[in-house]
Short mmCIF file of C-alpha atoms in Angstrom, two decimals:
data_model
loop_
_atom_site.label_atom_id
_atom_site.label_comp_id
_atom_site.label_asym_id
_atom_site.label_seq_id
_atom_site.Cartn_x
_atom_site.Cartn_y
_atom_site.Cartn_z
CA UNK A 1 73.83 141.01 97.15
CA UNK A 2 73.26 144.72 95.63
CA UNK A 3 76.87 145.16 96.74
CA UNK A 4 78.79 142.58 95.56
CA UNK A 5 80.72 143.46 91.72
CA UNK A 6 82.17 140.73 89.01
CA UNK A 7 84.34 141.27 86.64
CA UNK A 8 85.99 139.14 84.12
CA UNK A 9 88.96 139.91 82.66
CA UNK A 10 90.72 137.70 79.82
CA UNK A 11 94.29 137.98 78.71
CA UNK A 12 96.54 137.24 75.75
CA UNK A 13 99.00 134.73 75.82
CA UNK A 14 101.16 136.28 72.72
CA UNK A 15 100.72 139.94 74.04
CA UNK A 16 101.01 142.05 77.69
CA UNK A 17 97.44 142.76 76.65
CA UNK A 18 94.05 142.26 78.57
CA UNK A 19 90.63 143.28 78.06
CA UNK A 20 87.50 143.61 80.66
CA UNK A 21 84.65 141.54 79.85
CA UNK A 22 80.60 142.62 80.44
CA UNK A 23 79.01 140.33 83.01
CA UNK A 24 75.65 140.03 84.26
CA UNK A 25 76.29 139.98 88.20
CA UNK A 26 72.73 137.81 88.61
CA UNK A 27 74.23 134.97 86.23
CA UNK A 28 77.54 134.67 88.04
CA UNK A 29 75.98 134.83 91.51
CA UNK A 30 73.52 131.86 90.35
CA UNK A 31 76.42 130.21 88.90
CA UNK A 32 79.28 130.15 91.48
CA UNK A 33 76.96 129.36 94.54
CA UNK A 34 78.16 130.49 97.83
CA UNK A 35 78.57 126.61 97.90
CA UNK A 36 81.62 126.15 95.57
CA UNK A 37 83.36 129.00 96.70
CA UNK A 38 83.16 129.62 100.26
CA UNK A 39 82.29 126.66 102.08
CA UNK A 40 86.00 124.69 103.11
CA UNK A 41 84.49 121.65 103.93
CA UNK A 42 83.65 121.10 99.99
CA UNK A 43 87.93 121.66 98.84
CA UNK A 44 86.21 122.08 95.37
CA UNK A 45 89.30 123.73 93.75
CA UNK A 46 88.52 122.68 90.14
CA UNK A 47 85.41 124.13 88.57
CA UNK A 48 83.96 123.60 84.84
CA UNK A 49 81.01 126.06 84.64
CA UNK A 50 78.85 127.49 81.54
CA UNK A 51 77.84 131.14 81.45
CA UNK A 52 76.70 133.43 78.82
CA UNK A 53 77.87 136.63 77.45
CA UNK A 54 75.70 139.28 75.93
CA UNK A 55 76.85 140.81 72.82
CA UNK A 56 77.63 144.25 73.95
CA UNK A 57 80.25 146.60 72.23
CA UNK A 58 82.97 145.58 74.67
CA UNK A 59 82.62 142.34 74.98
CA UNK A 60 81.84 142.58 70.62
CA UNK A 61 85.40 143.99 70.53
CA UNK A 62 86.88 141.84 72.87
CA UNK A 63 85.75 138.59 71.64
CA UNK A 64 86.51 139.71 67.69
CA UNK A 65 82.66 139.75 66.42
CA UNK A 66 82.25 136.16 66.36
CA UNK A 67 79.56 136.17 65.09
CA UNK A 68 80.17 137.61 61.86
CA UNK A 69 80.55 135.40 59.48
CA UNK A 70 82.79 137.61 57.12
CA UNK A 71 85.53 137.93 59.80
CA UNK A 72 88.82 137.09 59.31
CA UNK A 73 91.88 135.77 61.73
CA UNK A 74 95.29 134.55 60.95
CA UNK A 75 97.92 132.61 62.91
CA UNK A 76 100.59 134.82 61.89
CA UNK A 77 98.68 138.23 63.81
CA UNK A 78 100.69 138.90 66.91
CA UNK A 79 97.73 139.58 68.95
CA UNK A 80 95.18 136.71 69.94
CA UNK A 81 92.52 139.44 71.61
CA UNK A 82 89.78 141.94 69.18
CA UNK A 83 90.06 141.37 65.91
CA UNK A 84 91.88 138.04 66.04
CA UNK A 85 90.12 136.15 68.96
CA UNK A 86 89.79 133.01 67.31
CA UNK A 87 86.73 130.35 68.68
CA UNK A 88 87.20 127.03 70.40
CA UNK A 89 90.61 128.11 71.77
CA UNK A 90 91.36 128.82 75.27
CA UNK A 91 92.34 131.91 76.91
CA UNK A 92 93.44 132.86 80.17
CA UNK A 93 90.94 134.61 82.93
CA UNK A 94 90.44 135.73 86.07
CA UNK A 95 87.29 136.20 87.93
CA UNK A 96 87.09 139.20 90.38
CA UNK A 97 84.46 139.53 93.30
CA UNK A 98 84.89 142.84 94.11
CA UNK A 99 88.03 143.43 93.10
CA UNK A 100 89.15 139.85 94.70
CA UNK A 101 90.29 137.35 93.07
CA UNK A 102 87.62 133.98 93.36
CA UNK A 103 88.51 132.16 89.98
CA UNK A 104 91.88 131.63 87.49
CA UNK A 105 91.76 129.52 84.99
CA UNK A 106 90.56 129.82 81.24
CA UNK A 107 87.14 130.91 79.48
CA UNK A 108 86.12 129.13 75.91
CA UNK A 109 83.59 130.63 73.73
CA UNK A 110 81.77 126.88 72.63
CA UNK A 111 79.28 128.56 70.68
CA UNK A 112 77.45 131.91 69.37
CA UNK A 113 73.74 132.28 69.14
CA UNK A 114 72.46 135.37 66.49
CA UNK A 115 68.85 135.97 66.89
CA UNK A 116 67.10 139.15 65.53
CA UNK A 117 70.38 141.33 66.55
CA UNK A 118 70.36 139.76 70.03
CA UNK A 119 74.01 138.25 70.40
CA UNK A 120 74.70 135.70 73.14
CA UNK A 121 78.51 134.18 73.68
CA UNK A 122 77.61 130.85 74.80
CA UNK A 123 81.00 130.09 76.95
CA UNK A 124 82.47 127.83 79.92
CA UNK A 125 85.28 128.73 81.81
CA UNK A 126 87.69 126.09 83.33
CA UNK A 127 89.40 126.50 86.38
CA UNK A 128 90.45 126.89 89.93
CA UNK A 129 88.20 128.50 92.72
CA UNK A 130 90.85 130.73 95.09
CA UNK A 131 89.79 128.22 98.28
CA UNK A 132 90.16 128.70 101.41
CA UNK A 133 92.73 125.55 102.24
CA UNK A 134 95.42 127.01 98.92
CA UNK A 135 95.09 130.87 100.28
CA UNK A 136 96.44 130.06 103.83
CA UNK A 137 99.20 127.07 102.97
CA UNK A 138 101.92 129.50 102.28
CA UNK A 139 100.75 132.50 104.56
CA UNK A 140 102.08 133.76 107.78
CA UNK A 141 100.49 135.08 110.94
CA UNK A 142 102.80 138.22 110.21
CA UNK A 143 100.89 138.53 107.19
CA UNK A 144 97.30 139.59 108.85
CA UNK A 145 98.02 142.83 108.04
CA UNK A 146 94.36 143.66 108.58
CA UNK A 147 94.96 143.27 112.33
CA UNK A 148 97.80 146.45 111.99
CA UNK A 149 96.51 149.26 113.92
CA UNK A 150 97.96 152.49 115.34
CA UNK A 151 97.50 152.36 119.57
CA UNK A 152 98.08 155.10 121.29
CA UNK A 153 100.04 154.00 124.36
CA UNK A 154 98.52 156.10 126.79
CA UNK A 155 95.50 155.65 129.78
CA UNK A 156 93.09 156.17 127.75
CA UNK A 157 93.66 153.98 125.10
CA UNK A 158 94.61 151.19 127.71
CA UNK A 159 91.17 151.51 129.81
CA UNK A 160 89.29 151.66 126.49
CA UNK A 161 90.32 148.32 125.46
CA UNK A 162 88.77 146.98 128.40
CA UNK A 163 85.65 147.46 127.32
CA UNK A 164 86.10 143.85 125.35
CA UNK A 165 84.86 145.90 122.05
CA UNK A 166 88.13 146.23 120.29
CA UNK A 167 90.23 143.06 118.59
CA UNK A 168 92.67 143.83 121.11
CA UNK A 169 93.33 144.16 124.70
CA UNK A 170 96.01 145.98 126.81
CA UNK A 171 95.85 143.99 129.61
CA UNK A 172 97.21 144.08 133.32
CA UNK A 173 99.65 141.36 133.88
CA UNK A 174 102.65 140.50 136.34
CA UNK A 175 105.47 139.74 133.93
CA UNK A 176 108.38 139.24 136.67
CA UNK A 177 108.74 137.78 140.18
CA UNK A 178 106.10 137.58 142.25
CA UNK A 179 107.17 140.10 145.03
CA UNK A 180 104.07 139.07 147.85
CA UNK A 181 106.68 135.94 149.10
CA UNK A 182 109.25 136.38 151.38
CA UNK A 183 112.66 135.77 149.42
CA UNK A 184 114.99 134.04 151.84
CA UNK A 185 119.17 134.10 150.72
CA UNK A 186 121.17 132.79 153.01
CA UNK A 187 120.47 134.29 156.74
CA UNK A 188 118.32 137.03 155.41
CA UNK A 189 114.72 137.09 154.57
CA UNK A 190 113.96 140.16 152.49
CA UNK A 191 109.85 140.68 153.30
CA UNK A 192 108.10 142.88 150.40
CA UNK A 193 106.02 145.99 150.87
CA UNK A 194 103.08 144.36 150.99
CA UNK A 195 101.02 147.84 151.24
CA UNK A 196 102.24 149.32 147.50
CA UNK A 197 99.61 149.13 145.66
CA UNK A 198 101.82 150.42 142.65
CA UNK A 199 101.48 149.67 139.01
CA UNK A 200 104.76 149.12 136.88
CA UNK A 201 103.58 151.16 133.35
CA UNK A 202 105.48 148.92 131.21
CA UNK A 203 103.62 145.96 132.07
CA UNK A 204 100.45 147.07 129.89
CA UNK A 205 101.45 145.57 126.69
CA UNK A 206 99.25 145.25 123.79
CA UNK A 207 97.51 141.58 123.33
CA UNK A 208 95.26 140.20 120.24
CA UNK A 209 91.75 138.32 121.20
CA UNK A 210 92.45 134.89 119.65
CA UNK A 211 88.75 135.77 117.67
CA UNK A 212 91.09 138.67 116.44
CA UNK A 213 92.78 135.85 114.57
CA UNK A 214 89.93 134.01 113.37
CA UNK A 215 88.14 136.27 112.14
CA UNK A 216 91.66 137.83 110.45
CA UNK A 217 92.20 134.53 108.71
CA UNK A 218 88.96 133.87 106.98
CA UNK A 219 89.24 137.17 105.44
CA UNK A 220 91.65 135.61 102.77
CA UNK A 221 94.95 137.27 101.14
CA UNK A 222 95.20 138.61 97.59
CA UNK A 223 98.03 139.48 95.83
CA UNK A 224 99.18 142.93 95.51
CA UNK A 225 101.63 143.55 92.62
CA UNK A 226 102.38 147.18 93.29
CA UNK A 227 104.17 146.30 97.29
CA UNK A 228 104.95 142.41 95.79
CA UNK A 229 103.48 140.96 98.87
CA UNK A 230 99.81 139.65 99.75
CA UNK A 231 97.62 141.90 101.33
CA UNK A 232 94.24 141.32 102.74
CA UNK A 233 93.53 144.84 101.27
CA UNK A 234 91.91 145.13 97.79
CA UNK A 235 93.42 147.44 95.25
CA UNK A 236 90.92 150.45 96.50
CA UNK A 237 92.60 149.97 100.09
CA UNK A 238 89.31 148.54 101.56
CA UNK A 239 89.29 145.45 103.78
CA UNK A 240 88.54 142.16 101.45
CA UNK A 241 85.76 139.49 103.19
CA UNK A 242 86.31 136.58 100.36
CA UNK A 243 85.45 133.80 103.54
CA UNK A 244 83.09 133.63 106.35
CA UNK A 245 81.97 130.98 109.23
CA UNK A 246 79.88 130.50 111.20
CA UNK A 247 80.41 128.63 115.07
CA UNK A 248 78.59 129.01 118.18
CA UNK A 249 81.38 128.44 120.49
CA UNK A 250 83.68 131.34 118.71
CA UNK A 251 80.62 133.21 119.44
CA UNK A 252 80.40 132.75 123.14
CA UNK A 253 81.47 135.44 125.86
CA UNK A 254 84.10 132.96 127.29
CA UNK A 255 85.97 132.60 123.63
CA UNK A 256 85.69 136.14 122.62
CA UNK A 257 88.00 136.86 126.07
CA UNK A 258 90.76 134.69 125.50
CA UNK A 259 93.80 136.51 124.19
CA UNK A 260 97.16 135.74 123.31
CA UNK A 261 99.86 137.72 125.59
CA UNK A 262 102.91 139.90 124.84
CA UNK A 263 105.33 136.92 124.47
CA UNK A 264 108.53 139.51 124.62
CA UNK A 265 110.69 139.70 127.62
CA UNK A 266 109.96 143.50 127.94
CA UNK A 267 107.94 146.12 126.09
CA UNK A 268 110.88 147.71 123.68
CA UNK A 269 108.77 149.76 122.13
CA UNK A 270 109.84 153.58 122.32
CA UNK A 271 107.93 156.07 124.75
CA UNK A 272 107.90 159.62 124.75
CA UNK A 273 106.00 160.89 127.79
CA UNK A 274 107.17 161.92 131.58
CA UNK A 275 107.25 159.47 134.71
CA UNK A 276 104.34 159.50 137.28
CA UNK A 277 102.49 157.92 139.53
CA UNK A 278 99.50 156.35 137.66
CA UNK A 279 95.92 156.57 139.99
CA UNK A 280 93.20 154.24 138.85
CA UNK A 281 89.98 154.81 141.20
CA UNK A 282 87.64 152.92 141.51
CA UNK A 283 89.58 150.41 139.61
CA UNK A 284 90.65 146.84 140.27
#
């Protein structure tokens, strides 16, 4: 828990401006449970929730001193944030769990409480939790860009993901016609050399465990304004975990081996290299 961040951000609706609220990350982790926002089988996706904010300087400046009773806004300010935050009116927000977006909706300050200088914003925000079931309706598979990795297309590479330790597999795998039968055409019977024990290179093509995949999924998308696509990278390029499950049978030694072959008709992608015979002792 010492590693997970909030921060709440409010914006103006009049203005292109924003300002970054002070949180307590205790209060926030006591009030959005693990059990509104990550569990699927709840589809909570509406959320009313009361939290308190401390009166320090930025969240003073941000929310327009409330609690001074000598303050003064008007309707015809251009700006709705600082000095002209008015109470009782709603105002867009976004929740961030490190740096990904959980909550979007709006925050209300209800009331202020002023008690020998201690200043507490007594506020609910009003909602929609990110879930899981809204992130994935409009993604693609193509879109797990968490699963994009550089492969070097060589022997080592290709025995090392044999192992069963990476979320992919270059697998051995006969593509084309199976040469041990006799073809007969016509009068002739064309017999196979039965003794080559030959490998055809191009038939190691890269394949994703299917627990690739799952695991890919529940890491969630967030938006990335910068590239205008979704990402399932946060803005400080590291990978973003907003979902997790649990399931015994993902878990098992018989799952975690089933991939998903090449589905092309051939390998097109380019090689530089020379051709040779490839030797692989002691190996079936």
């Amino acid at each position: 828990m010492n590693n997970i961040n909030y921060k709440l951000y409010i914006f103006s609706a009049t203005t292109d401006k924003y300002q970054l609220l002070d949180v307590q990350d205790n209060d926030f982790l006591n009030i959005y449970s693990l059990e509104n926002i990550t569990d699927i089988t709840t589809q909570k996706d509406n959320i009313t929730r009361d939290l308190t904010l401390y009166g320090t300087e930025r969240n003073n400046i941000a929310l327009g001193h409330l609690y001074n009773i000598s303050r003064y806004s008007s309707e015809d300010f251009t700006t709705d944030l600082q000095h002209n935050f008015k109470p009782n009116q709603q105002i867009k927000c976004i929740l961030l769990e490190n740096n990904v977006e959980i909550i979007a909706g709006n925050l209300v300050v209800k009331t202020i409480n002023v008690n020998e200088g201690n200043i507490k914003y007594n506020c609910a925000i009003i909602g929609n939790v990110a879930s899981f079931f809204s992130d994935l309706s409009s993604r693609n598979l193509d879109e797990l860009d968490s699963l994009k990795e550089v492969i070097n297309y060589d022997m080592s590479y290709i025995k090392h993901s044999w192992n069963g330790e990476q979320k992919y597999i270059i697998p051995q795998i006969d593509f084309g016609v199976d040469e041990r039968k006799e073809i007969k055409e016509g009068d002739n019977i064309f017999v196979p050399d039965w003794w080559d024990s030959g490998y055809d290179f191009k038939n190691f093509r890269p394949a994703f465990f299917v627990k690739s995949y799952v695991d890919a999924i529940f890491r969630g998308f967030t938006f990335n304004a910068e590239i205008e696509k979704y990402s399932q990278f946060d803005f400080d390029d590291n990978l973003i975990k907003k979902y997790s499950y649990t399931s015994d049978f993902i878990n098992t030694k018989e799952f975690k081996s089933i991939f998903i072959p090449h589905n092309g008709e051939s390998l097109t992608s380019n090689i530089t290299g020379e051709w040779s015979y490839l030797t692989l002792d002691n190996t079936i």
